[in-house]
Amino acid sequence: MSESLTFHYDVDGEDFTSAGQASVQVKKNLRRLGIAPDIIRQVSIAMYEGEINMVIHAGGGEADVIVSEDKIDIILADHGPGIADIELAMQEGYSTAPDSVRSLGFGAGMGLPNMKRYMDEMTIDSTVGVGTTIKMTVYLNR
Amino acid sequence: MKISTIRDLLDAKIVCGEDMLDDDVFSACGSDMMSDVLAYVKDQAVLLTGLVNSQVIRTAEMMDMVCIVFVRSKQPTREMIDLARDHGMAVLTTDMRLYEACGKLYVNGLVGNGTVKHE
């Protein structure tokens, strides 16, 4: 494919039960495009962690997945509280999620480090009180 | 190990995916924290958990897992069962606790991550 394809999703922040629906859809779309299974899994996991984060911390947000010839970009944007200390947030095990979230199986402080682990590149742009935008890239044909 | 063998070893009931009982799976993991499953699991086909919500099914889907075993008599909701069916997963329930269920499968040859069980 010579042109890029963009998939846009609104992530509903009200409902924890439905969190992850966008990731499931992304997975289906990437399968349809014939992307390699290991890449699909990497993208799906990173996107799913991001989606869960947006629901837990930011009251939802927007996700764009851009599939180009040589890479897949994921852009997650929210208007939540922002991340005060990104370096701290990137540490495995550090979490500001309440216990109620931990009882749902999340909030172990693995989300952001996990996203970075599965992606080739990741940048976090966050302003307290304004919101957070995370850009992630995985390269194809490696 | 066939999913039917998992059912028998755990004295489990099959909730959905009856058509998958003859399918072979080669490794499993057990956790109540989906964050940890997403962080540490690699190529496991079976998830054993005592956590019951839709995110268990979605986590398994993200990890390309094919079978979920709910331990400690936990019952998945109708919504979760429909979701699992959509994703082509088998769902089982057992009265055993997580540790015991994992142990039974492990000693019978279903290994974990990065572990090779020698004959």
Short mmCIF file of N, CA, C and O in Angstrom, two decimals, chain A residues 16-21 23-24 27-28 31 37 41 44-45 48-49 52 92 102-111 114 117-118, chain B residues 32-44 51-65 79 83 86-87:
data_model
loop_
_atom_site.label_atom_id
_atom_site.label_comp_id
_atom_site.label_asym_id
_atom_site.label_seq_id
_atom_site.Cartn_x
_atom_site.Cartn_y
_atom_site.Cartn_z
N PHE A 16 -16.03 0.94 32.26
CA PHE A 16 -14.86 0.06 32.29
C PHE A 16 -15.11 -1.24 31.52
O PHE A 16 -14.22 -1.79 30.90
N THR A 17 -16.37 -1.69 31.55
CA THR A 17 -16.71 -2.96 30.89
C THR A 17 -16.40 -2.91 29.40
O THR A 17 -15.95 -3.90 28.81
N SER A 18 -16.66 -1.76 28.78
CA SER A 18 -16.47 -1.68 27.33
C SER A 18 -15.04 -1.29 26.95
O SER A 18 -14.70 -1.29 25.77
N ALA A 19 -14.20 -0.96 27.92
CA ALA A 19 -12.82 -0.59 27.61
C ALA A 19 -12.14 -1.72 26.85
O ALA A 19 -12.30 -2.89 27.20
N GLY A 20 -11.42 -1.36 25.81
CA GLY A 20 -10.72 -2.37 25.02
C GLY A 20 -11.42 -2.67 23.71
O GLY A 20 -10.88 -3.37 22.85
N GLN A 21 -12.62 -2.12 23.53
CA GLN A 21 -13.35 -2.38 22.28
C GLN A 21 -12.61 -1.85 21.06
O GLN A 21 -12.58 -2.49 20.01
N SER A 23 -9.40 -1.55 20.76
CA SER A 23 -8.24 -2.42 20.52
C SER A 23 -8.64 -3.68 19.79
O SER A 23 -7.91 -4.17 18.91
N VAL A 24 -9.80 -4.23 20.16
CA VAL A 24 -10.30 -5.43 19.49
C VAL A 24 -10.55 -5.12 18.02
O VAL A 24 -10.21 -5.90 17.12
N LYS A 27 -7.30 -4.77 16.11
CA LYS A 27 -6.74 -6.10 15.85
C LYS A 27 -7.39 -6.71 14.61
O LYS A 27 -6.71 -7.26 13.74
N LYS A 28 -8.71 -6.60 14.54
CA LYS A 28 -9.44 -7.14 13.37
C LYS A 28 -9.00 -6.44 12.08
O LYS A 28 -8.76 -7.10 11.06
N ARG A 31 -5.53 -7.49 10.99
CA ARG A 31 -5.59 -8.86 10.44
C ARG A 31 -6.04 -8.81 8.99
O ARG A 31 -5.51 -9.47 8.12
N PRO A 37 1.42 -11.43 12.37
CA PRO A 37 0.77 -11.68 13.67
C PRO A 37 1.52 -11.11 14.87
O PRO A 37 0.89 -10.60 15.81
N ARG A 41 -0.01 -8.34 17.48
CA ARG A 41 -0.11 -8.51 18.92
C ARG A 41 0.53 -7.34 19.66
O ARG A 41 -0.02 -6.82 20.63
N SER A 44 -1.76 -4.37 19.37
CA SER A 44 -2.99 -4.56 20.13
C SER A 44 -2.76 -4.38 21.62
O SER A 44 -3.56 -3.75 22.31
N ILE A 45 -1.67 -4.95 22.12
CA ILE A 45 -1.39 -4.86 23.55
C ILE A 45 -1.13 -3.41 23.96
O ILE A 45 -1.68 -2.91 24.93
N TYR A 48 -4.32 -1.48 23.81
CA TYR A 48 -5.23 -1.91 24.88
C TYR A 48 -4.81 -1.30 26.21
O TYR A 48 -5.63 -0.77 26.96
N GLU A 49 -3.51 -1.35 26.51
CA GLU A 49 -3.01 -0.74 27.75
C GLU A 49 -3.32 0.76 27.75
O GLU A 49 -3.72 1.32 28.77
N ILE A 52 -7.08 1.28 28.35
CA ILE A 52 -7.40 1.06 29.77
C ILE A 52 -6.95 2.28 30.58
O ILE A 52 -7.68 2.78 31.44
N GLU A 92 8.25 0.54 36.37
CA GLU A 92 7.38 -0.62 36.57
C GLU A 92 6.94 -0.68 38.03
O GLU A 92 7.74 -0.55 38.94
N ARG A 102 -7.46 -1.84 40.97
CA ARG A 102 -6.66 -3.06 41.16
C ARG A 102 -7.55 -4.29 41.31
O ARG A 102 -7.22 -5.38 40.85
N SER A 103 -8.71 -4.10 41.95
CA SER A 103 -9.61 -5.24 42.11
C SER A 103 -10.21 -5.66 40.77
O SER A 103 -10.79 -6.73 40.63
N LEU A 104 -10.07 -4.82 39.75
CA LEU A 104 -10.54 -5.17 38.40
C LEU A 104 -9.43 -5.83 37.57
O LEU A 104 -9.63 -6.18 36.42
N GLY A 105 -8.24 -5.95 38.16
CA GLY A 105 -7.15 -6.66 37.48
C GLY A 105 -6.14 -5.75 36.82
O GLY A 105 -5.26 -6.20 36.10
N PHE A 106 -6.28 -4.43 37.06
CA PHE A 106 -5.35 -3.47 36.47
C PHE A 106 -4.78 -2.56 37.57
O PHE A 106 -5.05 -2.75 38.73
N GLY A 107 -3.96 -1.60 37.14
CA GLY A 107 -3.41 -0.67 38.13
C GLY A 107 -2.19 -1.22 38.84
O GLY A 107 -1.90 -0.86 39.97
N ALA A 108 -1.45 -2.12 38.18
CA ALA A 108 -0.25 -2.68 38.78
C ALA A 108 0.99 -1.85 38.44
O ALA A 108 2.10 -2.21 38.79
N GLY A 109 0.79 -0.76 37.72
CA GLY A 109 1.94 0.06 37.34
C GLY A 109 2.74 -0.54 36.20
O GLY A 109 3.94 -0.33 36.07
N MET A 110 2.07 -1.31 35.35
CA MET A 110 2.75 -1.97 34.23
C MET A 110 2.33 -1.40 32.88
O MET A 110 2.93 -1.73 31.85
N GLY A 111 1.32 -0.56 32.87
CA GLY A 111 0.74 -0.10 31.60
C GLY A 111 1.72 0.64 30.71
O GLY A 111 2.03 0.19 29.60
N ASN A 114 4.86 -1.29 29.78
CA ASN A 114 4.47 -2.36 28.86
C ASN A 114 4.30 -1.82 27.43
O ASN A 114 4.72 -2.45 26.46
N ARG A 117 7.66 -1.28 25.99
CA ARG A 117 8.32 -2.56 25.72
C ARG A 117 7.90 -3.12 24.35
O ARG A 117 8.71 -3.68 23.63
N TYR A 118 6.62 -2.97 24.02
CA TYR A 118 6.13 -3.59 22.79
C TYR A 118 6.30 -2.70 21.55
O TYR A 118 6.13 -3.17 20.43
N ASP B 32 -4.42 -13.26 38.60
CA ASP B 32 -5.63 -12.46 38.77
C ASP B 32 -5.38 -11.02 38.31
O ASP B 32 -6.29 -10.22 38.29
N MET B 33 -4.13 -10.70 37.98
CA MET B 33 -3.81 -9.35 37.53
C MET B 33 -3.63 -9.35 36.01
O MET B 33 -2.66 -9.92 35.50
N MET B 34 -4.55 -8.72 35.32
CA MET B 34 -4.44 -8.69 33.85
C MET B 34 -3.22 -7.88 33.41
O MET B 34 -2.62 -8.16 32.38
N SER B 35 -2.84 -6.88 34.20
CA SER B 35 -1.63 -6.11 33.91
C SER B 35 -0.42 -7.02 33.78
O SER B 35 0.42 -6.84 32.90
N ASP B 36 -0.33 -7.99 34.68
CA ASP B 36 0.81 -8.91 34.65
C ASP B 36 0.73 -9.86 33.47
O ASP B 36 1.76 -10.22 32.89
N VAL B 37 -0.47 -10.26 33.14
CA VAL B 37 -0.63 -11.14 31.96
C VAL B 37 -0.13 -10.40 30.72
O VAL B 37 0.63 -10.94 29.91
N LEU B 38 -0.51 -9.14 30.60
CA LEU B 38 -0.10 -8.35 29.44
C LEU B 38 1.40 -8.06 29.44
O LEU B 38 2.01 -7.89 28.40
N ALA B 39 1.99 -8.02 30.62
CA ALA B 39 3.42 -7.68 30.72
C ALA B 39 4.33 -8.89 30.54
O ALA B 39 5.38 -8.78 29.93
N TYR B 40 3.94 -10.03 31.07
CA TYR B 40 4.89 -11.14 31.16
C TYR B 40 4.58 -12.34 30.28
O TYR B 40 5.43 -13.20 30.08
N VAL B 41 3.36 -12.41 29.79
CA VAL B 41 2.97 -13.63 29.09
C VAL B 41 3.43 -13.61 27.64
O VAL B 41 3.42 -12.58 26.99
N LYS B 42 3.88 -14.75 27.18
CA LYS B 42 4.30 -14.85 25.79
C LYS B 42 3.88 -16.21 25.24
O LYS B 42 4.32 -17.23 25.73
N ASP B 43 3.00 -16.17 24.28
CA ASP B 43 2.59 -17.39 23.59
C ASP B 43 1.91 -18.43 24.46
O ASP B 43 1.92 -19.61 24.12
N GLN B 44 1.36 -18.04 25.58
CA GLN B 44 0.58 -19.02 26.33
C GLN B 44 -0.81 -19.10 25.74
O GLN B 44 -1.38 -18.08 25.34
N LEU B 51 -10.32 -13.81 38.43
CA LEU B 51 -10.91 -12.50 38.18
C LEU B 51 -12.07 -12.67 37.18
O LEU B 51 -11.93 -13.37 36.19
N VAL B 52 -13.18 -12.01 37.48
CA VAL B 52 -14.33 -12.14 36.58
C VAL B 52 -14.79 -10.76 36.12
O VAL B 52 -15.49 -10.04 36.84
N ASN B 53 -14.35 -10.35 34.95
CA ASN B 53 -14.94 -9.20 34.25
C ASN B 53 -14.56 -9.29 32.77
O ASN B 53 -13.75 -10.13 32.38
N SER B 54 -15.18 -8.43 31.98
CA SER B 54 -15.00 -8.53 30.52
C SER B 54 -13.55 -8.35 30.10
O SER B 54 -13.14 -8.82 29.04
N GLN B 55 -12.77 -7.65 30.93
CA GLN B 55 -11.38 -7.40 30.56
C GLN B 55 -10.54 -8.67 30.56
O GLN B 55 -9.49 -8.72 29.93
N VAL B 56 -11.00 -9.69 31.28
CA VAL B 56 -10.30 -10.98 31.23
C VAL B 56 -10.36 -11.54 29.81
O VAL B 56 -9.36 -12.00 29.26
N ILE B 57 -11.54 -11.46 29.22
CA ILE B 57 -11.71 -11.99 27.86
C ILE B 57 -10.91 -11.13 26.87
O ILE B 57 -10.24 -11.65 25.98
N ARG B 58 -10.96 -9.80 27.03
CA ARG B 58 -10.24 -8.93 26.10
C ARG B 58 -8.74 -9.11 26.23
O ARG B 58 -8.01 -9.10 25.25
N THR B 59 -8.27 -9.26 27.48
CA THR B 59 -6.84 -9.49 27.69
C THR B 59 -6.42 -10.77 26.97
O THR B 59 -5.41 -10.79 26.25
N ALA B 60 -7.20 -11.81 27.14
CA ALA B 60 -6.89 -13.09 26.48
C ALA B 60 -6.89 -12.92 24.96
O ALA B 60 -6.04 -13.47 24.26
N GLU B 61 -7.83 -12.15 24.47
CA GLU B 61 -7.91 -11.91 23.02
C GLU B 61 -6.65 -11.18 22.53
O GLU B 61 -6.07 -11.52 21.51
N MET B 62 -6.22 -10.16 23.29
CA MET B 62 -5.02 -9.41 22.91
C MET B 62 -3.80 -10.32 22.86
O MET B 62 -2.89 -10.13 22.07
N MET B 63 -3.77 -11.32 23.76
CA MET B 63 -2.62 -12.20 23.86
C MET B 63 -2.76 -13.45 22.98
O MET B 63 -1.96 -14.37 23.08
N ASP B 64 -3.80 -13.48 22.15
CA ASP B 64 -4.05 -14.62 21.27
C ASP B 64 -4.25 -15.93 22.03
O ASP B 64 -3.86 -17.01 21.56
N MET B 65 -4.83 -15.85 23.22
CA MET B 65 -5.10 -17.07 23.99
C MET B 65 -6.39 -17.72 23.49
O MET B 65 -7.27 -17.04 22.96
N GLU B 79 -22.54 -11.80 29.20
CA GLU B 79 -21.82 -10.90 28.31
C GLU B 79 -20.39 -11.42 28.03
O GLU B 79 -19.91 -11.38 26.90
N LEU B 83 -18.77 -12.71 24.48
CA LEU B 83 -17.52 -12.12 24.01
C LEU B 83 -16.50 -13.23 23.68
O LEU B 83 -15.85 -13.21 22.64
N ASP B 86 -17.47 -15.00 20.55
CA ASP B 86 -17.12 -14.16 19.38
C ASP B 86 -15.65 -14.32 19.00
O ASP B 86 -15.28 -14.26 17.84
N HIS B 87 -14.81 -14.43 20.03
CA HIS B 87 -13.36 -14.51 19.78
C HIS B 87 -12.88 -15.94 19.56
O HIS B 87 -11.68 -16.18 19.44
#
